[in-house]
Structures are given as C-alpha cells and as structure tokens.
mmCIF file of C-alpha atoms in Angstrom:
data_model
loop_
_atom_site.group_PDB
_atom_site.id
_atom_site.type_symbol
_atom_site.label_atom_id
_atom_site.label_comp_id
_atom_site.label_asym_id
_atom_site.label_seq_id
_atom_site.Cartn_x
_atom_site.Cartn_y
_atom_site.Cartn_z
ATOM 1 C CA MET L 1 95.266 -6.583 77.807
ATOM 2 C CA THR L 2 96.370 -6.561 74.114
ATOM 3 C CA VAL L 3 97.939 -3.590 72.746
ATOM 4 C CA VAL L 4 97.312 -3.254 69.484
ATOM 5 C CA THR L 5 100.769 -1.488 67.506
ATOM 6 C CA HIS L 6 101.020 0.279 63.776
ATOM 7 C CA SER L 7 104.983 -0.338 63.138
ATOM 8 C CA ALA L 8 103.407 -1.115 59.745
ATOM 9 C CA LYS L 9 103.915 1.666 57.706
ATOM 10 C CA PRO L 10 100.576 1.943 55.568
ATOM 11 C CA ARG L 11 100.053 1.655 51.855
ATOM 12 C CA ARG L 12 100.349 4.079 49.323
ATOM 13 C CA ALA L 13 97.186 4.247 47.151
ATOM 14 C CA THR L 14 97.093 2.097 44.121
ATOM 15 C CA TYR L 15 97.729 4.593 40.829
ATOM 16 C CA VAL L 16 94.685 5.685 38.873
ATOM 17 C CA PRO L 17 95.567 6.122 35.206
ATOM 18 C CA SER L 18 93.943 9.712 34.117
ATOM 19 C CA ALA L 19 91.703 7.755 31.524
ATOM 20 C CA ASP L 20 89.585 5.951 35.019
ATOM 21 C CA LEU L 21 88.962 8.808 36.567
ATOM 22 C CA VAL L 22 87.381 10.763 33.179
ATOM 23 C CA LYS L 23 83.844 8.984 34.284
ATOM 24 C CA ASP L 24 83.587 10.076 38.071
ATOM 25 C CA VAL L 25 84.835 13.717 37.672
ATOM 26 C CA LEU L 26 81.753 14.181 34.828
ATOM 27 C CA ALA L 27 80.233 12.574 37.895
ATOM 28 C CA GLY L 28 81.910 15.204 40.176
ATOM 29 C CA ARG L 29 83.461 12.944 42.377
ATOM 30 C CA ALA L 30 85.240 14.930 44.168
ATOM 31 C CA ILE L 31 88.488 13.756 44.641
ATOM 32 C CA ALA L 32 89.253 12.417 41.001
ATOM 33 C CA ILE L 33 88.650 16.242 40.658
ATOM 34 C CA ALA L 34 91.332 17.278 42.973
ATOM 35 C CA ARG L 35 93.566 14.246 40.694
ATOM 36 C CA MET L 36 92.373 15.855 37.323
ATOM 37 C CA ILE L 37 93.764 19.115 38.323
ATOM 38 C CA SER L 38 97.340 17.871 40.127
ATOM 39 C CA ARG L 39 98.201 16.418 37.024
ATOM 40 C CA ALA L 40 97.211 18.854 34.557
ATOM 41 C CA GLU L 41 98.994 21.122 37.249
ATOM 42 C CA GLU L 42 102.321 18.400 37.253
ATOM 43 C CA GLY L 43 101.657 18.189 32.984
ATOM 44 C CA TYR L 44 101.920 14.601 33.454
ATOM 45 C CA PRO L 45 101.941 13.018 29.499
ATOM 46 C CA GLU L 46 99.538 10.175 30.548
ATOM 47 C CA ALA L 47 96.568 12.744 31.217
ATOM 48 C CA ALA L 48 97.137 14.828 28.504
ATOM 49 C CA ALA L 49 94.845 12.216 26.074
ATOM 50 C CA ALA L 50 91.328 12.361 29.399
ATOM 51 C CA LEU L 51 92.036 16.102 29.889
ATOM 52 C CA ALA L 52 91.446 16.988 25.775
ATOM 53 C CA GLU L 53 88.222 14.707 26.541
ATOM 54 C CA LEU L 54 87.235 16.919 29.582
ATOM 55 C CA TYR L 55 88.171 19.529 27.704
ATOM 56 C CA ARG L 56 85.606 18.082 24.173
ATOM 57 C CA LEU L 57 82.910 17.657 27.468
ATOM 58 C CA GLY L 58 82.812 20.414 28.428
ATOM 59 C CA GLY L 59 81.717 24.240 27.238
ATOM 60 C CA ASN L 60 78.411 24.715 29.125
ATOM 61 C CA ALA L 61 79.902 26.769 32.423
ATOM 62 C CA HIS L 62 79.932 29.988 32.478
ATOM 63 C CA ILE L 63 83.345 31.063 33.003
ATOM 64 C CA ILE L 64 83.904 34.511 35.898
ATOM 65 C CA GLY L 65 86.869 36.530 36.029
ATOM 66 C CA ILE L 66 87.442 38.127 39.066
ATOM 67 C CA THR L 67 90.002 40.594 38.902
ATOM 68 C CA GLY L 68 91.952 43.935 39.903
ATOM 69 C CA VAL L 69 94.303 45.788 41.772
ATOM 70 C CA PRO L 70 95.919 43.780 44.786
ATOM 71 C CA GLY L 71 93.513 44.591 48.311
ATOM 72 C CA ALA L 72 89.863 45.245 46.646
ATOM 73 C CA GLY L 73 88.950 42.387 48.198
ATOM 74 C CA LYS L 74 89.127 39.159 45.829
ATOM 75 C CA SER L 75 88.904 37.035 47.782
ATOM 76 C CA THR L 76 86.368 38.353 50.067
ATOM 77 C CA LEU L 77 84.279 39.111 47.247
ATOM 78 C CA VAL L 78 84.670 35.758 45.265
ATOM 79 C CA SER L 79 83.362 33.844 48.661
ATOM 80 C CA ALA L 80 80.611 36.683 48.917
ATOM 81 C CA LEU L 81 79.653 35.311 45.185
ATOM 82 C CA ILE L 82 79.840 31.498 46.326
ATOM 83 C CA LYS L 83 77.027 31.883 48.889
ATOM 84 C CA ALA L 84 75.152 33.330 46.194
ATOM 85 C CA TYR L 85 75.022 31.176 43.764
ATOM 86 C CA ALA L 86 74.768 28.595 45.824
ATOM 87 C CA ALA L 87 71.349 29.353 47.425
ATOM 88 C CA GLU L 88 70.150 29.477 43.869
ATOM 89 C CA GLY L 89 71.109 25.708 44.291
ATOM 90 C CA HIS L 90 73.989 26.409 41.904
ATOM 91 C CA LYS L 91 77.543 24.443 42.072
ATOM 92 C CA VAL L 92 80.403 26.999 42.116
ATOM 93 C CA GLY L 93 84.167 25.975 41.044
ATOM 94 C CA VAL L 94 86.760 28.644 41.658
ATOM 95 C CA ILE L 95 90.279 28.726 40.593
ATOM 96 C CA ALA L 96 92.279 31.180 42.866
ATOM 97 C CA VAL L 97 94.938 32.502 41.175
ATOM 98 C CA ASP L 98 98.991 32.967 43.138
ATOM 99 C CA PRO L 99 101.843 34.171 42.940
ATOM 100 C CA SER L 100 104.292 31.818 43.366
ATOM 101 C CA SER L 101 106.166 30.545 46.486
ATOM 102 C CA PRO L 102 109.713 31.636 45.385
ATOM 103 C CA TYR L 103 110.466 28.419 47.280
ATOM 104 C CA SER L 104 108.416 25.260 47.249
ATOM 105 C CA GLY L 105 106.993 27.258 43.181
ATOM 106 C CA GLY L 106 103.513 25.975 45.085
ATOM 107 C CA ALA L 107 100.832 29.077 45.499
ATOM 108 C CA ILE L 108 100.511 31.247 48.957
ATOM 109 C CA LEU L 109 97.495 30.903 49.998
ATOM 110 C CA GLY L 110 96.697 34.134 51.764
ATOM 111 C CA ASP L 111 92.126 34.419 52.376
ATOM 112 C CA ARG L 112 92.067 31.264 51.171
ATOM 113 C CA VAL L 113 91.983 29.931 53.649
ATOM 114 C CA ARG L 114 87.941 31.507 54.620
ATOM 115 C CA MET L 115 87.807 30.576 51.168
ATOM 116 C CA SER L 116 87.614 26.611 51.364
ATOM 117 C CA GLU L 117 85.039 27.497 54.292
ATOM 118 C CA THR L 118 82.833 28.905 53.094
ATOM 119 C CA ALA L 119 83.279 26.998 49.678
ATOM 120 C CA ALA L 120 82.700 23.564 52.150
ATOM 121 C CA ALA L 121 79.657 25.307 53.674
ATOM 122 C CA GLY L 122 77.511 26.362 49.899
ATOM 123 C CA GLY L 123 78.401 22.598 48.067
ATOM 124 C CA ALA L 124 82.003 24.415 46.026
ATOM 125 C CA PHE L 125 85.396 23.386 44.631
ATOM 126 C CA VAL L 126 88.051 25.820 45.194
ATOM 127 C CA ARG L 127 91.690 25.363 44.093
ATOM 128 C CA SER L 128 94.944 27.764 44.841
ATOM 129 C CA MET L 129 97.123 26.919 42.060
ATOM 130 C CA ALA L 130 100.475 28.959 41.923
ATOM 131 C CA THR L 131 101.241 30.925 38.594
ATOM 132 C CA ARG L 132 104.265 29.542 38.190
ATOM 133 C CA GLY L 133 105.796 32.372 36.639
ATOM 134 C CA HIS L 134 104.104 32.946 34.567
ATOM 135 C CA LEU L 135 103.498 36.847 33.310
ATOM 136 C CA GLY L 136 100.027 37.079 32.939
ATOM 137 C CA GLY L 137 98.602 35.464 36.150
ATOM 138 C CA LEU L 138 96.925 32.586 33.769
ATOM 139 C CA THR L 139 98.704 29.057 32.933
ATOM 140 C CA ARG L 140 97.774 25.975 31.183
ATOM 141 C CA ALA L 141 97.549 23.704 34.296
ATOM 142 C CA THR L 142 94.906 26.729 34.911
ATOM 143 C CA LEU L 143 92.889 26.721 32.679
ATOM 144 C CA GLN L 144 93.106 22.537 32.173
ATOM 145 C CA ALA L 145 91.671 22.986 35.468
ATOM 146 C CA VAL L 146 88.766 24.728 34.695
ATOM 147 C CA ASP L 147 88.036 22.811 31.415
ATOM 148 C CA VAL L 148 88.052 19.768 34.898
ATOM 149 C CA LEU L 149 85.194 21.467 36.516
ATOM 150 C CA ASP L 150 83.240 22.739 33.498
ATOM 151 C CA ALA L 151 82.995 18.737 32.391
ATOM 152 C CA ALA L 152 82.360 18.091 36.369
ATOM 153 C CA GLY L 153 79.173 20.487 35.786
ATOM 154 C CA TYR L 154 80.941 22.989 37.605
ATOM 155 C CA ASP L 155 78.429 26.482 36.676
ATOM 156 C CA PRO L 156 79.174 29.057 36.618
ATOM 157 C CA VAL L 157 83.723 28.356 37.125
ATOM 158 C CA ILE L 158 84.909 31.624 38.879
ATOM 159 C CA ILE L 159 88.781 31.951 38.324
ATOM 160 C CA GLU L 160 90.685 34.423 41.040
ATOM 161 C CA THR L 161 93.324 35.787 39.014
ATOM 162 C CA VAL L 162 96.286 37.285 40.866
ATOM 163 C CA GLY L 163 95.731 41.209 41.259
ATOM 164 C CA VAL L 164 99.540 42.129 39.641
ATOM 165 C CA GLY L 165 98.248 45.189 37.653
ATOM 166 C CA GLN L 166 99.240 45.502 33.530
ATOM 167 C CA ASP L 167 99.315 41.655 32.752
ATOM 168 C CA GLU L 168 95.713 40.814 34.310
ATOM 169 C CA VAL L 169 94.777 42.092 31.132
ATOM 170 C CA GLU L 170 95.199 37.746 30.161
ATOM 171 C CA VAL L 171 92.220 36.905 32.630
ATOM 172 C CA VAL L 172 89.666 38.788 28.864
ATOM 173 C CA THR L 173 90.620 35.646 26.883
ATOM 174 C CA ALA L 174 89.848 33.286 29.408
ATOM 175 C CA ALA L 175 86.387 34.203 31.164
ATOM 176 C CA HIS L 176 82.711 34.837 29.649
ATOM 177 C CA THR L 177 82.876 37.840 31.936
ATOM 178 C CA VAL L 178 85.281 39.903 33.457
ATOM 179 C CA VAL L 179 84.425 41.856 37.380
ATOM 180 C CA VAL L 180 87.127 44.189 37.771
ATOM 181 C CA LEU L 181 87.670 44.765 41.805
ATOM 182 C CA SER L 182 88.816 48.600 42.833
ATOM 183 C CA ALA L 183 88.690 49.043 46.515
ATOM 184 C CA PRO L 184 87.598 53.153 48.024
ATOM 185 C CA GLY L 185 90.512 55.398 48.605
ATOM 186 C CA LEU L 186 93.074 53.826 47.800
ATOM 187 C CA GLY L 187 92.924 55.628 44.331
ATOM 188 C CA ASP L 188 92.234 53.266 42.427
ATOM 189 C CA ASP L 189 90.331 55.620 39.587
ATOM 190 C CA ILE L 190 94.376 56.365 38.763
ATOM 191 C CA GLN L 191 95.076 52.839 38.944
ATOM 192 C CA ALA L 192 92.760 50.934 37.384
ATOM 193 C CA ILE L 193 94.194 53.743 33.685
ATOM 194 C CA LYS L 194 98.075 52.485 34.917
ATOM 195 C CA ALA L 195 97.445 48.803 35.457
ATOM 196 C CA GLY L 196 95.118 49.451 31.431
ATOM 197 C CA ILE L 197 92.297 46.873 32.840
ATOM 198 C CA LEU L 198 89.783 49.336 33.216
ATOM 199 C CA GLU L 199 89.002 48.432 29.153
ATOM 200 C CA ILE L 200 88.887 44.851 29.558
ATOM 201 C CA ALA L 201 85.314 44.755 32.369
ATOM 202 C CA ASP L 202 82.246 43.533 31.890
ATOM 203 C CA ILE L 203 81.499 45.324 34.817
ATOM 204 C CA HIS L 204 83.286 46.948 37.405
ATOM 205 C CA ALA L 205 82.612 46.457 41.478
ATOM 206 C CA VAL L 206 83.776 48.369 44.065
ATOM 207 C CA SER L 207 84.147 46.848 46.917
ATOM 208 C CA LYS L 208 83.967 48.333 51.006
ATOM 209 C CA CYS L 209 80.570 50.502 49.035
ATOM 210 C CA ASP L 210 79.711 51.494 53.654
ATOM 211 C CA LYS L 211 82.508 53.714 53.421
ATOM 212 C CA PRO L 212 81.918 57.676 51.991
ATOM 213 C CA GLU L 213 85.290 56.849 50.040
ATOM 214 C CA ALA L 214 83.274 54.366 48.218
ATOM 215 C CA ALA L 215 80.809 57.073 46.182
ATOM 216 C CA ALA L 216 83.896 58.970 45.296
ATOM 217 C CA THR L 217 85.599 55.505 43.423
ATOM 218 C CA VAL L 218 82.436 54.515 41.557
ATOM 219 C CA SER L 219 81.708 58.292 40.534
ATOM 220 C CA ALA L 220 85.043 58.174 39.383
ATOM 221 C CA LEU L 221 84.632 55.536 36.987
ATOM 222 C CA ARG L 222 81.325 55.998 36.348
ATOM 223 C CA GLY L 223 83.521 59.500 34.203
ATOM 224 C CA MET L 224 85.611 57.625 32.988
ATOM 225 C CA LEU L 225 83.648 54.787 30.921
ATOM 226 C CA ALA L 226 81.702 58.232 30.266
ATOM 227 C CA LEU L 227 85.233 59.298 28.374
ATOM 228 C CA GLY L 228 85.599 56.022 26.128
ATOM 229 C CA GLY L 229 87.210 53.873 29.000
ATOM 230 C CA ASP L 230 84.554 51.053 28.019
ATOM 231 C CA HIS L 231 84.510 48.903 25.699
ATOM 232 C CA HIS L 232 84.705 49.131 22.148
ATOM 233 C CA ASP L 233 84.008 46.284 20.364
ATOM 234 C CA SER L 234 79.623 45.444 22.112
ATOM 235 C CA ARG L 235 77.116 46.382 22.868
ATOM 236 C CA TRP L 236 77.381 45.789 25.946
ATOM 237 C CA THR L 237 77.005 48.658 29.332
ATOM 238 C CA SER L 238 79.562 48.144 31.311
ATOM 239 C CA PRO L 239 77.955 48.639 34.725
ATOM 240 C CA VAL L 240 79.371 49.688 37.838
ATOM 241 C CA LEU L 241 78.654 48.484 41.544
ATOM 242 C CA PRO L 242 79.319 49.569 45.416
ATOM 243 C CA VAL L 243 79.021 46.398 46.809
ATOM 244 C CA SER L 244 80.651 44.848 50.707
ATOM 245 C CA SER L 245 80.646 41.169 49.992
ATOM 246 C CA ILE L 246 82.027 41.371 54.091
ATOM 247 C CA SER L 247 77.785 41.928 54.655
ATOM 248 C CA GLY L 248 76.887 41.011 52.219
ATOM 249 C CA GLU L 249 74.821 44.747 51.101
ATOM 250 C CA ARG L 250 74.445 44.830 46.801
ATOM 251 C CA VAL L 251 76.056 40.785 46.647
ATOM 252 C CA GLY L 252 73.026 39.827 44.973
ATOM 253 C CA GLU L 253 72.670 43.132 41.981
ATOM 254 C CA LEU L 254 76.023 42.375 40.620
ATOM 255 C CA LYS L 255 75.121 38.493 40.251
ATOM 256 C CA ASP L 256 72.451 39.624 38.821
ATOM 257 C CA ALA L 257 74.894 42.307 36.234
ATOM 258 C CA ILE L 258 77.224 39.247 35.845
ATOM 259 C CA ASP L 259 73.932 36.712 35.208
ATOM 260 C CA ALA L 260 72.028 39.454 32.285
ATOM 261 C CA HIS L 261 75.984 39.734 31.378
ATOM 262 C CA TRP L 262 75.612 36.530 30.428
ATOM 263 C CA ALA L 263 72.614 36.200 28.699
ATOM 264 C CA HIS L 264 73.595 39.042 26.539
ATOM 265 C CA LEU L 265 76.356 36.903 25.454
ATOM 266 C CA ASN L 266 73.749 34.592 25.023
ATOM 267 C CA GLU L 267 71.569 36.558 22.622
ATOM 268 C CA SER L 268 73.506 38.546 21.312
ATOM 269 C CA GLY L 269 76.137 36.255 19.638
ATOM 270 C CA GLU L 270 79.308 37.232 20.996
ATOM 271 C CA ARG L 271 79.007 34.474 23.327
ATOM 272 C CA ALA L 272 80.887 32.703 19.899
ATOM 273 C CA GLU L 273 82.900 36.382 19.298
ATOM 274 C CA ARG L 274 84.593 35.379 22.655
ATOM 275 C CA GLN L 275 84.398 31.361 22.301
ATOM 276 C CA ARG L 276 86.734 32.167 19.713
ATOM 277 C CA ALA L 277 89.377 34.623 22.027
ATOM 278 C CA MET L 278 89.206 31.511 24.555
ATOM 279 C CA GLY L 279 90.401 29.375 21.570
ATOM 280 C CA ARG L 280 93.006 32.093 20.517
ATOM 281 C CA THR L 281 94.796 32.292 23.907
ATOM 282 C CA ARG L 282 94.118 28.367 24.742
ATOM 283 C CA ILE L 283 96.098 26.999 21.417
ATOM 284 C CA LEU L 284 98.918 29.548 21.779
ATOM 285 C CA GLY L 285 99.717 29.540 25.009
ATOM 286 C CA THR L 286 100.068 25.597 24.561
ATOM 287 C CA ALA L 287 102.769 26.465 22.007
ATOM 288 C CA ARG L 288 104.663 28.410 23.804
ATOM 289 C CA HIS L 289 104.952 25.937 26.527
ATOM 290 C CA LEU L 290 105.473 22.980 24.526
ATOM 291 C CA PHE L 291 108.309 25.241 23.115
ATOM 292 C CA GLN L 292 109.552 26.631 26.378
ATOM 293 C CA GLN L 293 108.905 22.094 27.437
ATOM 294 C CA LYS L 294 111.205 20.834 24.493
ATOM 295 C CA PHE L 295 114.376 23.322 25.795
ATOM 296 C CA GLN L 296 113.694 22.498 29.201
ATOM 297 C CA GLN L 297 114.238 18.438 28.532
ATOM 298 C CA ALA L 298 117.707 19.469 25.727
ATOM 299 C CA PRO L 299 118.419 22.690 27.550
ATOM 300 C CA GLU L 300 122.081 22.137 26.235
ATOM 301 C CA THR L 301 121.025 22.563 22.816
ATOM 302 C CA LEU L 302 119.164 26.545 23.692
ATOM 303 C CA GLU L 303 122.214 26.646 25.633
ATOM 304 C CA ARG L 304 124.723 26.838 22.311
ATOM 305 C CA GLN L 305 122.089 29.108 21.226
ATOM 306 C CA ILE L 306 122.428 31.858 22.967
ATOM 307 C CA ARG L 307 125.982 31.683 23.049
ATOM 308 C CA ALA L 308 126.230 31.978 19.441
ATOM 309 C CA VAL L 309 123.394 35.386 19.480
ATOM 310 C CA ALA L 310 125.610 37.047 22.696
ATOM 311 C CA GLU L 311 128.685 36.983 21.030
ATOM 312 C CA ARG L 312 127.183 37.620 17.983
ATOM 313 C CA ARG L 313 127.540 35.163 15.827
ATOM 314 C CA MET L 314 124.572 35.089 15.194
ATOM 315 C CA ASP L 315 121.647 36.837 14.045
ATOM 316 C CA PRO L 316 118.414 36.875 17.267
ATOM 317 C CA SER L 317 115.852 36.044 14.622
ATOM 318 C CA VAL L 318 117.589 33.530 12.945
ATOM 319 C CA VAL L 319 118.159 31.563 15.926
ATOM 320 C CA ALA L 320 114.404 31.327 16.344
ATOM 321 C CA ARG L 321 113.048 30.858 13.047
ATOM 322 C CA ALA L 322 115.997 27.635 13.123
ATOM 323 C CA LEU L 323 114.606 26.512 16.533
ATOM 324 C CA LEU L 324 111.214 26.905 15.297
ATOM 325 C CA GLY L 325 112.357 24.301 12.177
ATOM 326 C CA TRP L 326 111.250 27.192 9.839
ATOM 327 C CA GLU L 327 113.418 27.961 6.193
ATOM 328 C CA GLU L 328 115.685 30.489 7.022
ATOM 329 C CA THR L 329 114.180 34.089 4.749
ATOM 330 C CA PRO L 330 117.015 35.349 1.532
#
C-alpha cells in the first residue's frame, strides 16, 4: 500500500493586480468582488485606479440605508428584504457595518451568520465591514465597497449601519432611500428624537408588529411626523410601517414602499439632488482620510505642532492652516 504524505506547504495564491480584477468584478464573479472590497478596506494604493474605474462604471444601483437604534432587529430585517428582492429575481448586495473589535480592528459579526445563510440561498452578496473608529458609522471603504457591488450588477445595494444613535445621520448622504427601524416597547419615540434620526428617514419601520406595543410605537411616530419631524426639502411623505422580519409579515409592504420612494426620486428629479449630496460626502470624506493618512505616515510632524499648541506657542487655527498649506491670514 502506498501512503501519500502532504509535508509540503501549500502554495500561496498568486497576487492578481487590481486592474485585472475589474473585468471579473463587472462579470459578477464573487471571488474578484471579495478581493476588490478587501483591497479597498485595507487601503491598497495599487487598487486606487481600479476602484476609480469601477466607480465610473457604476451608478445604476438603488442604494438603501437601514439604520436605527440597537436591538431594533436591523440584521433580521435585511435578511427578510434579501428574500423579498430575491423572489423577484434581484441580485442583492449588502454591506453590513459593524463596530470595530477593540483588539483586532475587525468587524464584530453579531447576527451576520444568519444573514449570510439567507444570502447564500437567495444569491445575494453580504460583506461585513468594521467602522475602524469612524464616528459616523461609515468609512471611505464602505462606500467603495458599495461602488464595487454596484458595478458588479447588484441592485439594490443595502447598507446596514451600526445603529449607535446620533452619528448614524451620515447614512442619509450615502443612500438614496433611508429606512429607520424602531422596536416596540423600548421607548423608541423618545430615542428617535434624542438620536436625531427621526428626520432622516424616508421610511419608518417598526419591528415585531405582532406585539401589542407595536401599534403604540407606530402611533407615536406618526404623531411626531405630523408635528413636523418629516423631510422639509422633499415632496415625499415618510410612511410608518409595522413589520415582522421573522415571520415576514408586511415585509412586502415595506419593500413596495422602498421601491415607491426610488420611483419618486427618479420621477421628481430628487435623485440628482441625492447624488450631489452623496458626491459631497465622498469628496469631503476622502479629503479627511488623506489628511489623516499624511500624518500617520509622518507622525513626528504633527507631534511637533501638537506640542507647540499645548505649550501655547502657536494658535490651533494657525497650525491647521499651515498643515493644509494655506497662506496665513493677517
């Protein structure tokens, strides 16, 4: 009898240049999509040109933001929406943003395992990404990942955000349609006001609609919207919809409302306004990233300036202008 041993180390996969991955991303190949998103997340300089090309080739997907307070059931709702869209033949892309692990910097997965099982059954692509300390809940890489899925033909692309409250408002300038999810019995009518997220919703959803408390939360939200908590710069009236993500009850109505908002944006011309807001977010976010990256690469430069400000030898605004390369004002 011949015994075969495997003592040799497995060969590492050959690095494929990002430019060569573009055609496979456009063809919807999952491995290429995953690699490109990883390179965006790690900030590979070599991938910048490829990501820029994918951005230019995208722009067709309906980007949906799902946000809300912790415990509302956002991941379960996203799983239900994947099923609803897949049933109509859609390829759904999901970027699930999680708080960063304090040890590894990676995403804390939470309920992502169940969502991934749903995605596998429905042909969706789900990627969990860490905030990496970004306070708004969305990073530059998050939006680049959306670009990759958009160019790969996924439509809609769902961004599920961290759900940390006030910082969550950034999602409004990253998505075409924003769904704010509340849970009954948790005082969400008060939480929504405190978090400052009431007015960013295009659609309000209340989870666990089979619970008696759900009707009270729906009524409270509708009352607050009637008092002026709705969008002031849109002709769209935000509906409040009770849903049950687990049983699937009324999820179809929520999906129809999301689709109706997308149709409204296209028919009213408001989609162009959203695109401009999204472009502004991307430019300013990239500028902040590049500024921070500059001093991460040469921290001693910034440390000298910090000492000068701490010792009151220089004014913070003067230092900031100098770091930006601006001329000093008189």
